[in-house]
Amino acid sequence: MTGVPAGTAPTSLGFRRKTGLPIGPILALTLSGALAACMVSAPGQTGAASNDQPSAAVEAGGGGAAQSVQVIHSVAHTATRLVSADGQTRPLRTAQVTARASGIVEALHAHKGDRLSKDDPILSLSVPDFEARAAEAEARLIEARRTAENNAKLNARGLITEDSLQAARALLAAAEAGWAAIEEERDNLTLRAPFAGTLASLDAEIGETISDGAQLGQLMDLSSLLVEITVPQINISDISLGQDAAVTPVGGEKIIGTVRYISPAADSATRSFPVEVVIPNSGRQIRAGMSASVGLAGKSFKAHEVPSAYLALSGAGELLVKTYEQGVVKAWPVEVVSFGPRAVTVTGLPMEASIITVGQGFVRDGDAAALEDAQ
């Protein structure tokens, strides 16, 4: 320390170091090591790689006299932890185009890649004896209706018994059931789109014989897409149904989606939770199966933006920020939650803090310090 004549009050405190290795480069290397250790740590950990030997920032310290320091005043702001995950898009709905009757392909009304509305025809089948059976069922129905109507009139005049009337009505009911079966069969001979979507595939040709239950193609609803991601168990409590999610498909622009599903159980192998995000896709610009990155806003917290040069490393491997409090140095263990080009966002400091800048490499927790005006 520089000497002060007796009886004269010092205007500022300074220090003189011995010649040899320069302290500046050593301190810079120490802080660079601290940041590198923090950056390779797992998210959520406050410690960097431990070091048995204290850093230069730790070993350097004040003696009995107060060390001159300069500070910047920092006020905590509200920050949000971002949960990021990569996923894959898939259709909102998918349906198999399945034959509901056996027959011969008579007509193709749609082709692979076509956009269909609900109930649009896809293909029609024909059955050799269907028209004959349909004509017979229709004639039986007409005759049964005529007989039932005539018997009702005769019964009203007392010319036939009630039993004869009920028998005619039974025959009418049977004829109506037969006709309903024909109508159902006719409907099954035409395959229709169950919802609006894109015909992703169709494997059928005119004249081909199709069996009942055969899968002939696939219909996809691409008006909206689902993005399937997995969220680590440490972050799952930050996610809620209905919250917004920023989705960026590969080669595309960011789209705001909504969390639609959160699995109630973690995957037994990865201990992560499947989550589904639904995004609009009215223009069909995004295709199913594309990779996409998803950003979800987690819980909010109070944090400080601290220039990376003002971080220190403790002998135990903890990242520290040193503050000035009423003439005393306080070293706060901090957690880095995000990195910026010139500063890092940290938690662990009080709401307001006077962060030591100049001289922070030469003081330790509990040392006396004196504020020095910045030059």
Coordinates of C-alpha atoms in Angstrom, one line a residue:
M1 CA 0.0 0.0 0.0
T2 CA 1.2 3.6 -0.6
G3 CA 2.1 5.5 2.4
V4 CA 0.2 8.5 3.8
P5 CA 2.0 11.1 5.9
A6 CA 0.9 11.1 9.5
G7 CA -1.9 13.5 10.4
T8 CA -3.0 13.7 6.8
A9 CA -6.4 12.2 5.9
P10 CA -6.1 10.1 2.7
T11 CA -8.1 11.2 -0.2
S12 CA -8.2 7.8 -1.8
L13 CA -6.8 4.4 -1.2
G14 CA -4.4 2.8 -3.8
F15 CA -2.1 -0.1 -4.0
R16 CA 1.3 -0.9 -5.4
R17 CA 2.1 -4.4 -6.6
K18 CA 5.5 -6.0 -7.0
T19 CA 7.0 -6.3 -10.4
G20 CA 6.7 -9.6 -12.1
L21 CA 3.8 -11.3 -13.7
P22 CA 1.0 -8.8 -14.7
I23 CA -2.2 -9.2 -12.6
G24 CA -4.5 -8.1 -15.5
P25 CA -3.9 -11.0 -17.8
I26 CA -4.1 -13.5 -14.9
L27 CA -7.4 -12.1 -13.8
A28 CA -8.8 -12.1 -17.3
L29 CA -7.7 -15.8 -17.8
T30 CA -9.3 -16.7 -14.4
L31 CA -12.7 -15.1 -15.3
S32 CA -12.6 -16.6 -18.8
G33 CA -12.1 -20.0 -17.1
A34 CA -15.1 -19.3 -14.8
L35 CA -17.4 -18.5 -17.7
A36 CA -16.2 -21.5 -19.7
A37 CA -16.9 -23.8 -16.7
C38 CA -20.4 -22.3 -16.3
M39 CA -21.2 -22.7 -20.0
V40 CA -20.4 -26.5 -19.9
S41 CA -22.3 -27.1 -16.7
A42 CA -25.8 -28.6 -17.0
P43 CA -28.6 -26.1 -17.0
G44 CA -29.8 -25.2 -13.5
Q45 CA -26.4 -25.8 -11.8
T46 CA -24.7 -22.9 -10.1
G47 CA -21.3 -24.4 -9.8
A48 CA -18.5 -24.5 -12.3
A49 CA -15.8 -27.2 -12.4
S50 CA -14.2 -27.3 -9.0
N51 CA -10.6 -26.2 -8.5
D52 CA -8.5 -27.3 -5.5
Q53 CA -6.5 -24.1 -5.7
P54 CA -8.3 -20.7 -5.2
S55 CA -8.3 -18.5 -8.3
A56 CA -6.4 -15.3 -8.5
A57 CA -9.6 -13.4 -7.7
V58 CA -9.9 -15.3 -4.5
E59 CA -6.3 -15.3 -3.4
A60 CA -5.9 -11.6 -3.9
G61 CA -7.4 -9.7 -1.0
G62 CA -7.3 -6.8 1.1
G63 CA -5.3 -6.4 4.3
G64 CA -6.4 -4.3 7.2
A65 CA -6.9 -1.2 5.2
A66 CA -9.9 -0.6 2.9
Q67 CA -9.4 -1.5 -0.7
S68 CA -10.4 1.1 -3.3
V69 CA -13.2 -0.2 -5.6
Q70 CA -15.6 1.1 -8.2
V71 CA -19.1 -0.1 -8.6
I72 CA -22.1 -0.1 -10.9
H73 CA -25.6 -0.1 -9.5
S74 CA -27.9 -2.8 -10.7
V75 CA -31.7 -3.3 -10.1
A76 CA -33.2 -6.8 -10.7
H77 CA -35.7 -7.1 -13.6
T78 CA -38.2 -9.8 -14.3
A79 CA -36.9 -12.5 -16.6
T80 CA -38.4 -15.7 -17.9
R81 CA -36.8 -19.0 -18.2
L82 CA -37.1 -20.4 -21.7
V83 CA -37.8 -24.1 -22.2
S84 CA -36.5 -25.2 -25.6
A85 CA -37.1 -28.5 -27.4
D86 CA -36.9 -30.0 -30.9
G87 CA -39.8 -31.9 -32.3
Q88 CA -41.5 -33.1 -35.5
T89 CA -44.8 -32.0 -37.1
R90 CA -47.6 -34.4 -37.8
P91 CA -51.2 -34.0 -39.1
L92 CA -53.9 -32.9 -36.8
R93 CA -56.0 -35.9 -37.9
T94 CA -55.3 -38.9 -40.1
A95 CA -57.9 -41.4 -41.4
Q96 CA -57.4 -44.6 -43.5
V97 CA -59.5 -44.9 -46.6
T98 CA -61.0 -48.3 -46.0
A99 CA -63.5 -50.2 -48.2
R100 CA -66.8 -50.9 -46.5
A101 CA -68.0 -53.4 -49.1
S102 CA -66.6 -55.9 -51.6
G103 CA -66.8 -54.9 -55.2
I104 CA -65.1 -53.7 -58.4
V105 CA -63.7 -50.2 -58.7
E106 CA -66.1 -48.4 -61.0
A107 CA -64.9 -44.8 -60.8
L108 CA -62.1 -42.7 -59.2
H109 CA -63.5 -39.4 -58.1
A110 CA -60.2 -38.1 -56.4
H111 CA -56.5 -38.6 -56.8
K112 CA -53.5 -38.6 -54.6
G113 CA -52.7 -35.1 -53.4
D114 CA -56.2 -33.7 -53.9
R115 CA -57.8 -31.5 -51.2
L116 CA -61.2 -32.8 -50.3
S117 CA -64.1 -31.4 -48.4
K118 CA -66.1 -33.5 -45.9
D119 CA -68.2 -36.2 -47.7
D120 CA -66.5 -35.6 -51.1
P121 CA -66.5 -39.0 -53.0
I122 CA -63.2 -40.7 -53.4
L123 CA -64.1 -43.8 -55.4
S124 CA -67.1 -45.9 -56.3
L125 CA -67.5 -49.7 -56.3
S126 CA -70.0 -51.8 -58.3
V127 CA -71.5 -55.2 -57.4
P128 CA -72.9 -57.3 -60.3
D129 CA -76.3 -58.2 -58.7
F130 CA -76.8 -55.0 -56.7
E131 CA -79.1 -53.2 -59.1
A132 CA -81.3 -56.3 -59.4
R133 CA -81.6 -56.7 -55.7
A134 CA -82.2 -53.0 -55.3
A135 CA -85.1 -53.1 -57.9
E136 CA -86.6 -56.1 -56.2
A137 CA -86.5 -54.5 -52.7
E138 CA -88.0 -51.3 -54.1
A139 CA -90.9 -53.2 -55.7
R140 CA -91.5 -55.2 -52.5
L141 CA -91.7 -51.9 -50.6
I142 CA -94.1 -50.3 -53.0
E143 CA -96.4 -53.4 -52.9
A144 CA -96.2 -53.6 -49.1
R145 CA -97.2 -49.9 -48.7
R146 CA -100.1 -50.4 -51.1
T147 CA -101.4 -53.4 -49.3
A148 CA -101.1 -51.8 -45.9
E149 CA -103.0 -48.7 -47.0
N150 CA -105.8 -50.8 -48.6
N151 CA -106.1 -53.0 -45.5
A152 CA -106.3 -50.0 -43.3
K153 CA -109.3 -48.7 -45.3
L154 CA -111.0 -52.1 -45.3
N155 CA -110.5 -52.5 -41.6
A156 CA -112.0 -49.1 -41.0
R157 CA -115.1 -50.3 -42.9
G158 CA -115.2 -53.5 -41.0
L159 CA -114.5 -55.7 -44.0
I160 CA -111.3 -57.3 -42.7
T161 CA -110.1 -58.3 -39.2
E162 CA -107.6 -56.5 -37.1
D163 CA -105.3 -59.5 -37.5
S164 CA -105.2 -59.0 -41.3
L165 CA -104.4 -55.4 -40.9
Q166 CA -101.5 -56.2 -38.5
A167 CA -100.2 -58.8 -40.9
A168 CA -100.1 -56.2 -43.7
R169 CA -98.3 -53.8 -41.5
A170 CA -95.7 -56.4 -40.6
L171 CA -95.0 -57.1 -44.2
L172 CA -94.6 -53.3 -44.8
A173 CA -92.1 -53.1 -41.9
A174 CA -90.1 -56.0 -43.4
A175 CA -90.1 -54.3 -46.8
E176 CA -88.9 -51.0 -45.3
A177 CA -86.1 -52.8 -43.5
G178 CA -85.0 -54.5 -46.7
W179 CA -85.0 -51.2 -48.5
A180 CA -82.9 -49.6 -45.7
A181 CA -80.3 -52.4 -46.1
I182 CA -80.1 -51.7 -49.9
E183 CA -79.7 -48.0 -49.2
E184 CA -76.9 -48.7 -46.7
E185 CA -75.2 -51.0 -49.2
R186 CA -75.5 -48.4 -51.9
D187 CA -73.9 -45.8 -49.6
N188 CA -71.0 -48.2 -48.7
L189 CA -70.2 -48.6 -52.4
T190 CA -69.0 -45.0 -52.5
L191 CA -66.1 -44.1 -50.3
R192 CA -66.3 -40.5 -49.0
A193 CA -63.9 -38.2 -47.1
P194 CA -64.8 -38.4 -43.4
F195 CA -63.4 -34.8 -42.9
A196 CA -61.8 -32.1 -44.9
G197 CA -58.3 -32.9 -45.7
T198 CA -55.6 -33.9 -48.3
L199 CA -55.7 -37.3 -49.9
A200 CA -52.1 -38.3 -49.1
S201 CA -52.3 -41.7 -50.8
L202 CA -54.7 -43.8 -52.9
D203 CA -54.0 -47.4 -54.0
A204 CA -56.8 -48.4 -56.3
E205 CA -57.4 -48.6 -60.1
I206 CA -60.6 -48.8 -62.2
G207 CA -61.6 -52.4 -62.7
E208 CA -59.7 -53.7 -59.7
T209 CA -61.6 -56.0 -57.3
I210 CA -61.7 -54.7 -53.8
S211 CA -62.4 -56.7 -50.6
D212 CA -64.4 -55.4 -47.7
G213 CA -62.1 -53.9 -45.2
A214 CA -59.2 -53.3 -47.6
Q215 CA -57.1 -50.2 -46.9
L216 CA -56.9 -48.1 -50.0
G217 CA -55.3 -44.8 -49.0
Q218 CA -54.9 -42.2 -46.3
L219 CA -56.5 -38.8 -45.7
M220 CA -54.7 -36.1 -43.7
D221 CA -56.1 -33.0 -42.1
L222 CA -53.2 -30.4 -42.5
S223 CA -55.3 -27.3 -41.7
S224 CA -53.5 -27.5 -38.3
L225 CA -50.4 -29.5 -37.4
L226 CA -49.2 -31.0 -34.2
V227 CA -45.6 -30.6 -33.1
E228 CA -44.5 -33.5 -30.8
I229 CA -41.7 -32.7 -28.3
T230 CA -40.4 -34.1 -25.1
V231 CA -39.8 -31.8 -22.1
P232 CA -37.3 -32.8 -19.3
Q233 CA -38.8 -33.5 -15.9
I234 CA -36.9 -30.6 -14.4
N235 CA -38.9 -28.2 -16.7
I236 CA -42.3 -29.9 -16.9
S237 CA -43.7 -28.0 -14.0
D238 CA -43.1 -24.8 -16.0
I239 CA -45.5 -25.9 -18.8
S240 CA -49.3 -25.7 -18.7
L241 CA -52.1 -26.5 -21.1
G242 CA -53.2 -23.7 -23.3
Q243 CA -50.0 -21.7 -23.0
D244 CA -48.4 -20.1 -26.1
A245 CA -45.4 -21.8 -27.8
A246 CA -43.1 -20.3 -30.4
V247 CA -42.6 -22.9 -33.2
T248 CA -40.0 -22.5 -35.9
P249 CA -40.1 -25.1 -38.6
V250 CA -36.9 -25.9 -40.5
G251 CA -36.4 -23.2 -43.2
G252 CA -39.6 -21.4 -42.0
E253 CA -40.7 -18.5 -39.9
K254 CA -41.8 -18.5 -36.3
I255 CA -45.4 -19.4 -35.6
I256 CA -47.3 -19.1 -32.3
G257 CA -49.0 -22.3 -31.3
T258 CA -50.7 -23.6 -28.2
V259 CA -49.9 -26.5 -25.9
R260 CA -52.7 -29.0 -26.4
Y261 CA -51.4 -32.1 -24.5
I262 CA -49.0 -32.9 -21.7
S263 CA -48.4 -36.5 -20.9
P264 CA -49.4 -37.5 -17.3
A265 CA -46.5 -39.9 -17.1
A266 CA -42.8 -39.6 -18.0
D267 CA -41.1 -41.9 -20.6
S268 CA -39.6 -44.7 -18.6
A269 CA -36.3 -44.6 -20.6
T270 CA -35.7 -40.8 -20.8
R271 CA -37.6 -39.5 -17.9
S272 CA -39.0 -36.8 -20.1
F273 CA -42.6 -35.9 -20.8
P274 CA -44.3 -36.0 -24.3
V275 CA -45.9 -32.7 -25.1
E276 CA -48.0 -31.7 -28.1
V277 CA -48.3 -28.2 -29.5
V278 CA -50.9 -27.4 -32.2
I279 CA -50.1 -24.7 -34.8
P280 CA -52.2 -23.2 -37.5
N281 CA -51.4 -24.2 -41.1
S282 CA -54.3 -22.8 -43.2
G283 CA -52.0 -22.2 -46.2
R284 CA -50.5 -25.7 -46.0
Q285 CA -47.0 -24.2 -46.1
I286 CA -45.8 -26.5 -43.4
R287 CA -45.7 -30.2 -44.2
A288 CA -46.1 -33.2 -41.9
G289 CA -42.9 -34.8 -40.8
M290 CA -40.8 -31.6 -40.8
S291 CA -38.4 -30.9 -37.9
A292 CA -39.3 -27.8 -35.8
S293 CA -37.8 -26.1 -32.7
V294 CA -40.2 -25.1 -29.9
G295 CA -39.7 -22.4 -27.3
L296 CA -41.9 -22.3 -24.2
A297 CA -41.9 -19.6 -21.6
G298 CA -41.2 -21.0 -18.2
K299 CA -41.6 -19.4 -14.8
S300 CA -40.7 -15.8 -14.2
F301 CA -38.0 -14.8 -11.8
K302 CA -35.9 -11.8 -10.7
A303 CA -32.5 -11.5 -12.3
H304 CA -29.6 -9.1 -13.0
E305 CA -27.7 -8.5 -16.2
V306 CA -24.0 -8.7 -15.2
P307 CA -21.1 -8.1 -17.6
S308 CA -19.2 -11.4 -17.9
A309 CA -15.9 -9.6 -16.8
Y310 CA -17.4 -9.1 -13.3
L311 CA -17.9 -12.7 -12.5
A312 CA -15.4 -14.5 -10.2
L313 CA -14.7 -18.1 -9.3
S314 CA -14.5 -19.3 -5.7
G315 CA -12.1 -21.9 -4.5
A316 CA -15.0 -24.3 -4.3
G317 CA -15.8 -23.8 -8.0
E318 CA -18.8 -21.5 -7.5
L319 CA -19.5 -18.5 -9.7
L320 CA -19.5 -15.3 -7.6
V321 CA -20.5 -11.7 -8.0
K322 CA -18.9 -9.3 -5.5
T323 CA -20.9 -6.3 -4.3
Y324 CA -20.2 -3.3 -2.1
E325 CA -22.4 -2.9 1.0
Q326 CA -21.7 -0.1 3.4
G327 CA -18.0 -0.4 3.3
V328 CA -17.8 -4.2 3.2
V329 CA -17.4 -6.7 0.3
K330 CA -20.1 -9.3 -0.1
A331 CA -19.5 -12.3 -2.4
W332 CA -22.8 -13.8 -3.7
P333 CA -23.0 -17.2 -5.3
V334 CA -25.0 -16.8 -8.5
E335 CA -26.6 -19.0 -11.1
V336 CA -26.3 -18.2 -14.8
V337 CA -29.6 -18.7 -16.5
S338 CA -28.8 -17.3 -20.0
F339 CA -25.9 -15.9 -21.9
G340 CA -25.7 -12.7 -24.0
P341 CA -23.0 -11.2 -26.2
R342 CA -21.5 -9.1 -23.5
A343 CA -23.4 -10.0 -20.3
V344 CA -25.0 -12.9 -18.5
T345 CA -28.3 -13.1 -16.7
V346 CA -27.9 -14.3 -13.2
T347 CA -30.0 -15.1 -10.1
G348 CA -28.8 -15.0 -6.5
L349 CA -28.3 -11.3 -6.0
P350 CA -30.5 -9.0 -3.9
M351 CA -33.1 -6.8 -5.6
E352 CA -30.6 -3.9 -5.7
A353 CA -26.9 -4.5 -5.8
S354 CA -23.7 -2.3 -6.1
I355 CA -21.6 -4.7 -8.2
I356 CA -17.9 -4.1 -7.8
T357 CA -16.1 -3.6 -11.2
V358 CA -12.7 -2.0 -10.7
G359 CA -10.8 -3.8 -7.9
Q360 CA -13.1 -6.8 -7.6
G361 CA -10.2 -9.1 -8.3
F362 CA -8.4 -7.9 -5.2
V363 CA -11.1 -8.2 -2.5
R364 CA -12.7 -11.2 -0.8
D365 CA -16.0 -11.7 1.0
G366 CA -15.9 -9.6 4.2
D367 CA -13.1 -7.3 3.2
A368 CA -13.3 -3.6 3.9
A369 CA -13.7 -1.5 0.8
A370 CA -13.9 2.2 0.0
L371 CA -15.7 3.6 -3.0
E372 CA -13.6 5.4 -5.6
D373 CA -15.1 7.7 -8.2
A374 CA -14.8 6.4 -11.7
Q375 CA -12.2 8.3 -13.8

